[in-house]
mmCIF file of C-alpha atoms and ligand atoms in Angstrom:
data_model
loop_
_atom_site.group_PDB
_atom_site.id
_atom_site.type_symbol
_atom_site.label_atom_id
_atom_site.label_comp_id
_atom_site.label_asym_id
_atom_site.label_seq_id
_atom_site.Cartn_x
_atom_site.Cartn_y
_atom_site.Cartn_z
ATOM 1 C CA MET A 20 -36.632 96.310 -96.650
ATOM 2 C CA SER A 21 -40.141 95.062 -95.834
ATOM 3 C CA ASN A 22 -40.745 91.388 -95.097
ATOM 4 C CA THR A 23 -41.678 89.009 -97.920
ATOM 5 C CA ARG A 24 -45.377 88.129 -97.608
ATOM 6 C CA VAL A 25 -45.821 84.390 -98.079
ATOM 7 C CA ALA A 26 -48.985 82.389 -98.822
ATOM 8 C CA ILE A 27 -49.053 78.625 -98.192
ATOM 9 C CA ASN A 28 -51.490 76.843 -100.505
ATOM 10 C CA GLY A 29 -52.050 73.402 -98.929
ATOM 11 C CA TYR A 30 -51.519 73.133 -95.162
ATOM 12 C CA GLY A 31 -50.721 69.423 -94.952
ATOM 13 C CA THR A 32 -47.551 67.468 -94.128
ATOM 14 C CA ILE A 33 -45.215 69.796 -96.028
ATOM 15 C CA GLY A 34 -47.302 72.977 -95.873
ATOM 16 C CA LYS A 35 -47.530 73.118 -92.081
ATOM 17 C CA ARG A 36 -43.772 72.686 -91.782
ATOM 18 C CA VAL A 37 -42.958 75.295 -94.429
ATOM 19 C CA ALA A 38 -45.354 77.733 -92.730
ATOM 20 C CA ASP A 39 -43.601 77.215 -89.417
ATOM 21 C CA ALA A 40 -40.121 77.632 -90.952
ATOM 22 C CA VAL A 41 -41.164 80.806 -92.793
ATOM 23 C CA ASP A 42 -42.737 82.184 -89.624
ATOM 24 C CA ALA A 43 -39.417 81.668 -87.799
ATOM 25 C CA GLN A 44 -37.485 83.899 -90.282
ATOM 26 C CA ASP A 45 -37.050 87.614 -89.650
ATOM 27 C CA ASP A 46 -37.301 88.605 -93.323
ATOM 28 C CA MET A 47 -40.607 86.920 -94.221
ATOM 29 C CA GLU A 48 -44.085 86.417 -92.790
ATOM 30 C CA ILE A 49 -47.077 84.131 -93.305
ATOM 31 C CA VAL A 50 -50.125 85.888 -94.756
ATOM 32 C CA GLY A 51 -52.310 82.795 -94.560
ATOM 33 C CA VAL A 52 -52.610 79.055 -95.172
ATOM 34 C CA THR A 53 -55.245 77.045 -97.037
ATOM 35 C CA LYS A 54 -57.255 73.903 -96.355
ATOM 36 C CA THR A 55 -59.927 72.295 -98.545
ATOM 37 C CA GLY A 56 -62.356 72.353 -95.620
ATOM 38 C CA PRO A 57 -62.541 71.971 -91.862
ATOM 39 C CA SER A 58 -60.424 69.213 -90.309
ATOM 40 C CA PHE A 59 -58.163 68.768 -87.283
ATOM 41 C CA GLY A 60 -55.270 70.420 -89.187
ATOM 42 C CA CYS A 61 -57.150 73.741 -88.990
ATOM 43 C CA ASP A 62 -56.601 73.801 -85.220
ATOM 44 C CA LEU A 63 -52.845 74.000 -85.711
ATOM 45 C CA ALA A 64 -53.210 77.039 -87.986
ATOM 46 C CA VAL A 65 -55.503 78.700 -85.445
ATOM 47 C CA LYS A 66 -53.049 77.956 -82.608
ATOM 48 C CA LYS A 67 -50.178 79.430 -84.618
ATOM 49 C CA GLY A 68 -52.208 82.508 -85.483
ATOM 50 C CA PHE A 69 -52.078 81.862 -89.246
ATOM 51 C CA PRO A 70 -55.226 83.134 -90.999
ATOM 52 C CA LEU A 71 -57.115 80.234 -92.582
ATOM 53 C CA TYR A 72 -58.253 80.436 -96.201
ATOM 54 C CA CYS A 73 -60.016 77.959 -98.467
ATOM 55 C CA THR A 74 -58.157 76.301 -101.381
ATOM 56 C CA SER A 75 -61.138 77.344 -103.523
ATOM 57 C CA ASP A 76 -63.127 80.550 -104.034
ATOM 58 C CA ASP A 77 -66.422 78.622 -103.939
ATOM 59 C CA PRO A 78 -68.666 80.413 -101.357
ATOM 60 C CA GLU A 79 -70.168 77.107 -100.188
ATOM 61 C CA ARG A 80 -66.759 75.643 -99.406
ATOM 62 C CA ILE A 81 -65.668 78.838 -97.684
ATOM 63 C CA ALA A 82 -68.854 78.706 -95.572
ATOM 64 C CA SER A 83 -68.151 75.075 -94.608
ATOM 65 C CA PHE A 84 -65.310 76.261 -92.357
ATOM 66 C CA ALA A 85 -67.745 78.179 -90.135
ATOM 67 C CA ALA A 86 -69.941 75.095 -89.925
ATOM 68 C CA GLY A 87 -66.877 73.219 -88.623
ATOM 69 C CA GLY A 88 -66.202 75.918 -86.036
ATOM 70 C CA TYR A 89 -63.351 77.723 -87.834
ATOM 71 C CA GLU A 90 -63.098 81.290 -89.057
ATOM 72 C CA CYS A 91 -62.222 81.359 -92.772
ATOM 73 C CA ALA A 92 -60.633 84.588 -94.023
ATOM 74 C CA GLY A 93 -61.672 83.939 -97.652
ATOM 75 C CA GLY A 94 -60.847 81.987 -100.769
ATOM 76 C CA LEU A 95 -57.487 81.400 -102.463
ATOM 77 C CA SER A 96 -57.830 84.587 -104.561
ATOM 78 C CA ASP A 97 -58.153 86.691 -101.401
ATOM 79 C CA LEU A 98 -54.998 85.147 -99.984
ATOM 80 C CA LEU A 99 -52.987 85.575 -103.179
ATOM 81 C CA ALA A 100 -54.083 89.205 -103.512
ATOM 82 C CA SER A 101 -52.242 90.165 -100.335
ATOM 83 C CA SER A 102 -49.099 88.008 -100.820
ATOM 84 C CA ASP A 103 -45.795 88.405 -102.710
ATOM 85 C CA ILE A 104 -45.208 84.687 -103.256
ATOM 86 C CA VAL A 105 -47.102 81.418 -102.826
ATOM 87 C CA VAL A 106 -45.585 78.123 -101.713
ATOM 88 C CA ASP A 107 -47.789 75.453 -103.284
ATOM 89 C CA CYS A 108 -47.892 72.428 -100.974
ATOM 90 C CA SER A 109 -50.937 70.805 -102.542
ATOM 91 C CA PRO A 110 -50.862 67.064 -103.206
ATOM 92 C CA GLY A 111 -48.940 66.267 -106.404
ATOM 93 C CA LYS A 112 -50.550 66.809 -109.817
ATOM 94 C CA HIS A 113 -52.571 69.921 -108.910
ATOM 95 C CA GLY A 114 -49.684 72.038 -110.155
ATOM 96 C CA GLU A 115 -50.894 72.794 -113.654
ATOM 97 C CA GLU A 116 -54.255 74.119 -112.522
ATOM 98 C CA ASN A 117 -52.755 76.041 -109.609
ATOM 99 C CA LEU A 118 -49.956 77.548 -111.723
ATOM 100 C CA ALA A 119 -52.564 78.892 -114.151
ATOM 101 C CA THR A 120 -54.260 80.641 -111.199
ATOM 102 C CA TYR A 121 -50.964 82.079 -109.938
ATOM 103 C CA ARG A 122 -50.094 83.359 -113.431
ATOM 104 C CA THR A 123 -53.471 85.067 -113.735
ATOM 105 C CA VAL A 124 -52.870 86.848 -110.429
ATOM 106 C CA GLY A 125 -49.225 87.533 -111.340
ATOM 107 C CA ILE A 126 -47.740 86.054 -108.168
ATOM 108 C CA LYS A 127 -44.443 84.165 -107.845
ATOM 109 C CA ALA A 128 -44.799 80.472 -107.003
ATOM 110 C CA ILE A 129 -42.823 77.581 -105.548
ATOM 111 C CA PHE A 130 -44.011 74.000 -106.146
ATOM 112 C CA GLN A 131 -42.975 70.712 -104.522
ATOM 113 C CA GLY A 132 -41.426 67.483 -105.756
ATOM 114 C CA GLY A 133 -44.777 65.852 -106.520
ATOM 115 C CA GLU A 134 -44.884 68.051 -109.621
ATOM 116 C CA LYS A 135 -42.786 67.463 -112.712
ATOM 117 C CA HIS A 136 -39.849 69.712 -113.648
ATOM 118 C CA ALA A 137 -41.657 70.511 -116.906
ATOM 119 C CA LEU A 138 -44.349 72.415 -114.974
ATOM 120 C CA THR A 139 -42.013 75.332 -114.293
ATOM 121 C CA GLY A 140 -38.971 74.382 -116.404
ATOM 122 C CA LEU A 141 -36.929 75.250 -113.331
ATOM 123 C CA SER A 142 -36.140 73.303 -110.151
ATOM 124 C CA TYR A 143 -34.359 74.224 -106.937
ATOM 125 C CA THR A 144 -31.886 72.927 -104.404
ATOM 126 C CA SER A 145 -29.867 75.498 -102.495
ATOM 127 C CA SER A 146 -26.413 73.964 -102.948
ATOM 128 C CA ALA A 147 -26.902 73.176 -106.653
ATOM 129 C CA ASN A 148 -28.614 76.110 -108.340
ATOM 130 C CA HIS A 149 -29.691 78.981 -106.074
ATOM 131 C CA ALA A 150 -28.147 81.453 -108.541
ATOM 132 C CA ALA A 151 -30.110 80.048 -111.511
ATOM 133 C CA ASN A 152 -33.351 80.651 -109.567
ATOM 134 C CA LEU A 153 -32.701 84.293 -108.679
ATOM 135 C CA ASN A 154 -35.744 86.479 -109.478
ATOM 136 C CA ALA A 155 -37.518 83.648 -111.347
ATOM 137 C CA ASP A 156 -41.337 83.652 -111.448
ATOM 138 C CA ALA A 157 -41.809 79.988 -110.554
ATOM 139 C CA THR A 158 -39.751 76.989 -109.512
ATOM 140 C CA ARG A 159 -40.075 73.509 -108.008
ATOM 141 C CA VAL A 160 -38.219 72.423 -104.880
ATOM 142 C CA VAL A 161 -37.112 68.909 -105.818
ATOM 143 C CA SER A 162 -38.398 65.880 -103.893
ATOM 144 C CA CYS A 163 -37.036 64.654 -100.570
ATOM 145 C CA ASN A 164 -34.988 61.964 -102.332
ATOM 146 C CA THR A 165 -33.550 64.300 -104.955
ATOM 147 C CA THR A 166 -32.757 66.855 -102.249
ATOM 148 C CA GLY A 167 -30.947 64.118 -100.309
ATOM 149 C CA LEU A 168 -28.952 62.964 -103.330
ATOM 150 C CA SER A 169 -28.000 66.548 -104.170
ATOM 151 C CA ARG A 170 -26.734 67.318 -100.660
ATOM 152 C CA THR A 171 -23.919 64.752 -100.886
ATOM 153 C CA LEU A 172 -23.385 64.473 -104.656
ATOM 154 C CA VAL A 173 -23.188 68.175 -105.570
ATOM 155 C CA PRO A 174 -20.167 68.905 -103.315
ATOM 156 C CA LEU A 175 -18.536 65.694 -104.531
ATOM 157 C CA HIS A 176 -19.115 66.715 -108.141
ATOM 158 C CA ASP A 177 -17.868 70.234 -107.488
ATOM 159 C CA HIS A 178 -14.671 68.811 -106.030
ATOM 160 C CA CYS A 179 -14.057 66.195 -108.743
ATOM 161 C CA GLY A 180 -15.363 67.978 -111.859
ATOM 162 C CA SER A 181 -17.360 64.916 -112.983
ATOM 163 C CA LEU A 182 -19.257 62.032 -111.412
ATOM 164 C CA LYS A 183 -21.029 58.833 -112.507
ATOM 165 C CA VAL A 184 -23.589 57.550 -110.037
ATOM 166 C CA GLU A 185 -25.744 54.442 -109.598
ATOM 167 C CA CYS A 186 -28.015 54.383 -106.580
ATOM 168 C CA THR A 187 -30.860 52.435 -105.048
ATOM 169 C CA MET A 188 -33.605 54.248 -103.188
ATOM 170 C CA ILE A 189 -35.004 52.140 -100.350
ATOM 171 C CA ARG A 190 -38.194 54.074 -99.865
ATOM 172 C CA ARG A 191 -40.535 54.228 -96.904
ATOM 173 C CA ALA A 192 -43.985 53.017 -97.950
ATOM 174 C CA ALA A 193 -45.928 55.952 -96.463
ATOM 175 C CA ASP A 194 -45.621 59.059 -94.300
ATOM 176 C CA PRO A 195 -46.209 58.354 -90.568
ATOM 177 C CA GLY A 196 -49.568 60.154 -90.691
ATOM 178 C CA ASP A 197 -50.795 58.327 -93.796
ATOM 179 C CA SER A 198 -53.141 55.345 -93.411
ATOM 180 C CA LYS A 199 -53.878 54.835 -97.103
ATOM 181 C CA LYS A 200 -50.614 53.601 -98.610
ATOM 182 C CA GLY A 201 -48.641 50.351 -98.494
ATOM 183 C CA PRO A 202 -47.130 47.786 -98.748
ATOM 184 C CA ILE A 203 -47.403 46.613 -95.135
ATOM 185 C CA ASN A 204 -45.926 43.150 -95.619
ATOM 186 C CA ALA A 205 -43.965 43.169 -98.864
ATOM 187 C CA ILE A 206 -41.035 44.745 -100.657
ATOM 188 C CA LYS A 207 -42.236 46.468 -103.796
ATOM 189 C CA PRO A 208 -39.748 47.141 -106.591
ATOM 190 C CA VAL A 209 -40.470 50.179 -108.748
ATOM 191 C CA LEU A 210 -40.637 48.495 -112.140
ATOM 192 C CA LYS A 211 -40.099 51.674 -114.075
ATOM 193 C CA VAL A 212 -36.340 51.462 -114.618
ATOM 194 C CA PRO A 213 -34.482 53.689 -114.035
ATOM 195 C CA SER A 214 -36.652 55.219 -111.324
ATOM 196 C CA HIS A 215 -37.256 58.963 -111.619
ATOM 197 C CA HIS A 216 -35.217 59.825 -108.505
ATOM 198 C CA GLY A 217 -31.663 59.749 -109.851
ATOM 199 C CA PRO A 218 -32.417 61.419 -113.196
ATOM 200 C CA ASP A 219 -34.316 64.131 -111.284
ATOM 201 C CA VAL A 220 -30.971 65.288 -109.831
ATOM 202 C CA LYS A 221 -30.152 66.485 -113.343
ATOM 203 C CA THR A 222 -32.903 69.097 -113.087
ATOM 204 C CA VAL A 223 -30.719 70.955 -110.583
ATOM 205 C CA LYS A 224 -27.247 69.627 -111.528
ATOM 206 C CA PRO A 225 -27.283 68.412 -115.146
ATOM 207 C CA GLU A 226 -23.537 67.664 -115.087
ATOM 208 C CA ILE A 227 -23.956 64.626 -112.793
ATOM 209 C CA GLU A 228 -24.411 61.325 -114.670
ATOM 210 C CA ILE A 229 -26.871 59.396 -112.527
ATOM 211 C CA ASN A 230 -29.388 56.566 -112.612
ATOM 212 C CA SER A 231 -31.388 54.892 -109.893
ATOM 213 C CA LEU A 232 -33.503 51.917 -108.905
ATOM 214 C CA ALA A 233 -36.158 52.115 -106.194
ATOM 215 C CA VAL A 234 -37.957 49.715 -103.868
ATOM 216 C CA ALA A 235 -40.688 50.538 -101.358
ATOM 217 C CA VAL A 236 -40.435 48.834 -97.962
ATOM 218 C CA PRO A 237 -42.880 48.622 -95.023
ATOM 219 C CA THR A 238 -41.546 51.463 -92.855
ATOM 220 C CA THR A 239 -42.774 55.022 -92.400
ATOM 221 C CA ILE A 240 -39.890 56.879 -90.852
ATOM 222 C CA MET A 241 -37.094 57.394 -93.382
ATOM 223 C CA HIS A 242 -35.755 56.565 -96.822
ATOM 224 C CA VAL A 243 -32.295 55.016 -97.195
ATOM 225 C CA HIS A 244 -30.095 55.472 -100.261
ATOM 226 C CA ALA A 245 -27.390 52.941 -101.200
ATOM 227 C CA ILE A 246 -25.065 54.871 -103.500
ATOM 228 C CA ILE A 247 -22.141 53.938 -105.744
ATOM 229 C CA ALA A 248 -20.286 56.864 -107.301
ATOM 230 C CA ASP A 249 -17.424 56.538 -109.778
ATOM 231 C CA LEU A 250 -14.988 59.408 -109.361
ATOM 232 C CA PRO A 251 -12.800 60.575 -112.245
ATOM 233 C CA GLU A 252 -9.093 59.734 -112.354
ATOM 234 C CA GLY A 253 -6.954 62.095 -110.334
ATOM 235 C CA HIS A 254 -9.737 62.992 -107.865
ATOM 236 C CA GLY A 255 -7.206 63.089 -105.032
ATOM 237 C CA LEU A 256 -9.738 61.939 -102.441
ATOM 238 C CA SER A 257 -9.577 59.268 -99.746
ATOM 239 C CA THR A 258 -12.400 57.818 -97.647
ATOM 240 C CA GLU A 259 -11.395 60.232 -94.865
ATOM 241 C CA SER A 260 -11.299 63.313 -97.091
ATOM 242 C CA VAL A 261 -14.717 62.482 -98.589
ATOM 243 C CA ILE A 262 -16.072 62.350 -95.024
ATOM 244 C CA ASP A 263 -14.381 65.679 -94.222
ATOM 245 C CA LEU A 264 -15.848 67.198 -97.401
ATOM 246 C CA TRP A 265 -19.375 66.235 -96.307
ATOM 247 C CA LYS A 266 -18.811 67.298 -92.710
ATOM 248 C CA ALA A 267 -18.016 70.781 -94.039
ATOM 249 C CA GLN A 268 -21.366 70.976 -95.906
ATOM 250 C CA PRO A 269 -24.486 72.520 -94.428
ATOM 251 C CA ARG A 270 -27.409 70.154 -93.826
ATOM 252 C CA VAL A 271 -25.315 66.972 -93.918
ATOM 253 C CA ILE A 272 -24.645 64.992 -90.738
ATOM 254 C CA VAL A 273 -21.923 62.341 -90.831
ATOM 255 C CA MET A 274 -21.827 60.099 -87.764
ATOM 256 C CA ALA A 275 -20.410 56.695 -86.908
ATOM 257 C CA GLY A 276 -23.206 54.136 -86.725
ATOM 258 C CA GLU A 277 -21.596 51.409 -84.604
ATOM 259 C CA ALA A 278 -19.798 53.655 -82.105
ATOM 260 C CA ASN A 279 -22.902 55.817 -81.547
ATOM 261 C CA ARG A 280 -25.331 52.904 -81.646
ATOM 262 C CA LEU A 281 -27.104 54.570 -84.548
ATOM 263 C CA THR A 282 -27.099 51.625 -86.927
ATOM 264 C CA THR A 283 -30.679 51.879 -88.226
ATOM 265 C CA THR A 284 -33.173 54.563 -89.208
ATOM 266 C CA ALA A 285 -35.058 53.891 -85.948
ATOM 267 C CA GLU A 286 -32.112 55.104 -83.844
ATOM 268 C CA VAL A 287 -31.378 57.987 -86.218
ATOM 269 C CA MET A 288 -34.939 59.258 -85.825
ATOM 270 C CA GLU A 289 -34.815 58.777 -82.047
ATOM 271 C CA MET A 290 -31.695 60.963 -82.064
ATOM 272 C CA ALA A 291 -33.591 63.486 -84.203
ATOM 273 C CA ARG A 292 -36.399 63.569 -81.634
ATOM 274 C CA ASP A 293 -33.801 64.176 -78.903
ATOM 275 C CA ILE A 294 -32.546 67.244 -80.789
ATOM 276 C CA GLY A 295 -35.921 68.786 -80.053
ATOM 277 C CA ARG A 296 -36.955 70.241 -83.392
ATOM 278 C CA LYS A 297 -40.643 70.537 -84.081
ATOM 279 C CA TRP A 298 -42.344 67.292 -85.132
ATOM 280 C CA GLY A 299 -39.047 65.482 -84.349
ATOM 281 C CA ASP A 300 -37.799 66.558 -87.782
ATOM 282 C CA LEU A 301 -34.299 66.029 -89.156
ATOM 283 C CA HIS A 302 -33.632 68.583 -91.906
ATOM 284 C CA GLU A 303 -30.142 67.234 -92.496
ATOM 285 C CA ILE A 304 -29.168 64.174 -94.551
ATOM 286 C CA PHE A 305 -27.694 61.492 -92.314
ATOM 287 C CA VAL A 306 -24.600 59.671 -93.641
ATOM 288 C CA TRP A 307 -23.266 56.635 -91.758
ATOM 289 C CA GLU A 308 -19.537 57.381 -91.443
ATOM 290 C CA ASP A 309 -18.585 53.713 -91.127
ATOM 291 C CA GLY A 310 -20.567 52.916 -94.281
ATOM 292 C CA VAL A 311 -18.421 55.217 -96.452
ATOM 293 C CA SER A 312 -15.710 53.425 -98.420
ATOM 294 C CA LEU A 313 -13.624 54.639 -101.348
ATOM 295 C CA GLN A 314 -12.129 51.679 -103.175
ATOM 296 C CA GLY A 315 -9.936 52.883 -106.010
ATOM 297 C CA ASP A 316 -12.089 55.369 -107.901
ATOM 298 C CA ARG A 317 -15.368 53.851 -106.689
ATOM 299 C CA LEU A 318 -17.134 55.367 -103.682
ATOM 300 C CA TYR A 319 -19.739 53.415 -101.687
ATOM 301 C CA TYR A 320 -22.001 54.958 -99.051
ATOM 302 C CA PHE A 321 -25.415 54.905 -97.384
ATOM 303 C CA GLN A 322 -27.504 57.875 -96.343
ATOM 304 C CA ALA A 323 -30.867 58.338 -94.657
ATOM 305 C CA ILE A 324 -33.502 60.922 -95.532
ATOM 306 C CA HIS A 325 -36.239 62.248 -93.275
ATOM 307 C CA GLN A 326 -38.777 62.568 -96.046
ATOM 308 C CA GLU A 327 -41.119 65.128 -94.489
ATOM 309 C CA SER A 328 -38.447 67.595 -93.466
ATOM 310 C CA ASP A 329 -35.291 67.808 -95.608
ATOM 311 C CA VAL A 330 -37.101 69.961 -98.195
ATOM 312 C CA ILE A 331 -38.471 72.421 -95.612
ATOM 313 C CA PRO A 332 -35.446 74.733 -95.284
ATOM 314 C CA GLU A 333 -34.983 74.498 -99.079
ATOM 315 C CA ASN A 334 -38.405 76.135 -99.521
ATOM 316 C CA VAL A 335 -37.301 79.048 -97.331
ATOM 317 C CA ASP A 336 -34.115 79.492 -99.388
ATOM 318 C CA ALA A 337 -36.136 79.215 -102.605
ATOM 319 C CA ILE A 338 -38.324 82.108 -101.429
ATOM 320 C CA ARG A 339 -35.190 84.271 -101.036
ATOM 321 C CA ALA A 340 -33.964 83.167 -104.473
ATOM 322 C CA LEU A 341 -37.213 83.990 -106.274
ATOM 323 C CA MET A 342 -37.631 87.279 -104.400
ATOM 324 C CA GLY A 343 -33.962 88.118 -105.114
ATOM 325 C CA THR A 344 -33.417 89.001 -101.449
ATOM 326 C CA GLU A 345 -30.308 86.802 -100.967
ATOM 327 C CA THR A 346 -27.942 85.996 -103.822
ATOM 328 C CA ASP A 347 -25.498 83.866 -101.802
ATOM 329 C CA TRP A 348 -26.907 80.359 -101.167
ATOM 330 C CA ARG A 349 -24.645 79.732 -98.182
ATOM 331 C CA ALA A 350 -25.774 82.967 -96.522
ATOM 332 C CA SER A 351 -29.415 82.040 -97.052
ATOM 333 C CA VAL A 352 -28.912 78.506 -95.718
ATOM 334 C CA ALA A 353 -27.118 79.814 -92.607
ATOM 335 C CA ARG A 354 -29.887 82.330 -91.956
ATOM 336 C CA THR A 355 -32.669 79.774 -92.486
ATOM 337 C CA ASP A 356 -31.060 77.137 -90.308
ATOM 338 C CA ALA A 357 -30.217 79.506 -87.464
ATOM 339 C CA ALA A 358 -33.917 80.330 -87.200
ATOM 340 C CA ILE A 359 -35.246 76.751 -87.212
ATOM 341 C CA SER A 360 -32.544 74.654 -85.533
ATOM 342 C CA HIS A 361 -34.034 74.645 -82.073
ATOM 343 C CA TYR A 362 -32.422 73.217 -78.949
ATOM 344 C CA TYR A 363 -28.978 72.283 -80.260
ATOM 345 C CA ASN A 364 -27.159 71.602 -83.472
ATOM 346 C CA LEU A 365 -25.090 68.506 -84.082
HETATM 347 N N1 NAP B 143 -44.838 64.106 -97.477
HETATM 348 C C1 NAP B 143 -43.575 64.069 -97.835
HETATM 349 O O1 NAP B 143 -42.767 63.381 -97.221
HETATM 350 C C2 NAP B 143 -43.087 64.894 -98.989
HETATM 351 C C3 NAP B 143 -41.712 65.124 -99.108
HETATM 352 C C4 NAP B 143 -41.248 65.941 -100.127
HETATM 353 C C5 NAP B 143 -42.136 66.486 -101.048
HETATM 354 N N2 NAP B 143 -43.476 66.228 -100.917
HETATM 355 C C6 NAP B 143 -44.374 66.846 -101.886
HETATM 356 O O2 NAP B 143 -45.040 67.929 -101.240
HETATM 357 C C7 NAP B 143 -46.343 68.099 -101.815
HETATM 358 C C8 NAP B 143 -47.371 68.035 -100.698
HETATM 359 O O3 NAP B 143 -47.322 66.748 -100.111
HETATM 360 P P1 NAP B 143 -47.879 66.477 -98.647
HETATM 361 O O4 NAP B 143 -47.290 65.180 -98.231
HETATM 362 O O5 NAP B 143 -47.689 67.663 -97.791
HETATM 363 O O6 NAP B 143 -49.428 66.271 -98.955
HETATM 364 P P2 NAP B 143 -50.628 66.261 -97.892
HETATM 365 O O7 NAP B 143 -50.128 65.947 -96.533
HETATM 366 O O8 NAP B 143 -51.665 65.409 -98.490
HETATM 367 O O9 NAP B 143 -51.129 67.786 -97.872
HETATM 368 C C9 NAP B 143 -51.675 68.389 -98.995
HETATM 369 C C10 NAP B 143 -52.398 69.647 -98.597
HETATM 370 O O10 NAP B 143 -52.911 70.299 -99.754
HETATM 371 C C11 NAP B 143 -54.303 70.602 -99.580
HETATM 372 N N3 NAP B 143 -54.952 70.543 -100.891
HETATM 373 C C12 NAP B 143 -55.750 69.584 -101.425
HETATM 374 N N4 NAP B 143 -56.125 69.947 -102.669
HETATM 375 C C13 NAP B 143 -55.549 71.138 -102.911
HETATM 376 C C14 NAP B 143 -55.548 72.031 -104.030
HETATM 377 N N5 NAP B 143 -56.216 71.762 -105.147
HETATM 378 N N6 NAP B 143 -54.845 73.193 -103.941
HETATM 379 C C15 NAP B 143 -54.145 73.489 -102.825
HETATM 380 N N7 NAP B 143 -54.113 72.682 -101.752
HETATM 381 C C16 NAP B 143 -54.793 71.515 -101.801
HETATM 382 C C17 NAP B 143 -54.810 69.587 -98.578
HETATM 383 O O11 NAP B 143 -55.913 70.136 -97.910
HETATM 384 P P3 NAP B 143 -56.713 69.346 -96.765
HETATM 385 O O12 NAP B 143 -55.779 69.307 -95.581
HETATM 386 O O13 NAP B 143 -57.905 70.159 -96.501
HETATM 387 O O14 NAP B 143 -56.982 67.984 -97.324
HETATM 388 C C18 NAP B 143 -53.592 69.414 -97.674
HETATM 389 O O15 NAP B 143 -53.584 70.387 -96.666
HETATM 390 C C19 NAP B 143 -46.477 67.007 -102.881
HETATM 391 O O16 NAP B 143 -46.047 67.540 -104.117
HETATM 392 C C20 NAP B 143 -45.489 65.956 -102.416
HETATM 393 O O17 NAP B 143 -45.036 65.116 -103.444
HETATM 394 C C21 NAP B 143 -43.974 65.460 -99.897
#
């Protein structure tokens, strides 16, 4: 079977990582990546050997790349014409316009969590609904927070048969490379209650009853979730067996905080940098083992999310789902992770 030809529309924080992860797979290849115009991010594409295209077909914008010293292979239409699928990594809210373009060309498309579920009517997380996405025309990989919630809640739900969840998202204020957002000296509650994060889990696993609150805090490196889950009677679980359940899941790391001196997100990210993945990424969700406690039917735990990277392998799996090239989500996840988990696995 020939490789899936993948276009990346939007080579920013998420796009450059998805491009790299796709490039590492042996069943897909990058046709090209887009930028709005010349900037330092173009150098990375050049270094990687990814052809550079413009997000627009406007000849003046295409020509601006040459003025900045970069070779531009064409506009978005040129890129789409030679690709099987496009991963849209544009900033949120461009989805509607971009989807219209993709539909005109007749190309499959994957969007990111900055877009609403309604855009495609279909969302994706490997462990929750790979099968429902098979051969679809378009989907949305859910946000970093929703991906994180799904990683630990879906296996719990599948074990118990039902689940009621309340959670608080303690959100980083900005990405590390972002100088525009805040707060820098405040804690900012999200006054839209419930926040969209918990209910968004229902777009991939409607059976989970879940609501959330969110606060933004002045840190850039990770989100933390404080989660309370009510398990149904007769769940048969203990604190230890919940931990074992998560340890058996792909893309979930459960480690003792105190014993390993990993009690904050700063140490967790330092450990991630030690692992040696590109950009110091941590694709897995980190659960503090000593913060897990099942009291009666009520489960308490904390988890940390590396916002720029947990969704990256999900995009690779979503490509296989939409192209129909791998029907088994666990097989896809294993294949994806083997190709991108450099240095060593925990
Ligand atoms: N950052 C995260 O932690 C994170 C985590 C999960 C999901 N997401 C979601 O992923 C998506 C991308 O976020 P990001 O953080 O990667 O944004 P970003 O760093 O701002 O990158 C966006 C990229 O899209 C390009 N672009 C601008 N307008 C475009 C258009 N109309 N069509 C196509 N591309 C366009 C930009 O080009 P230039 O480089 O030329 O400006 C840039 O390369 C959003 O939906 C976001 O919500 C982000």
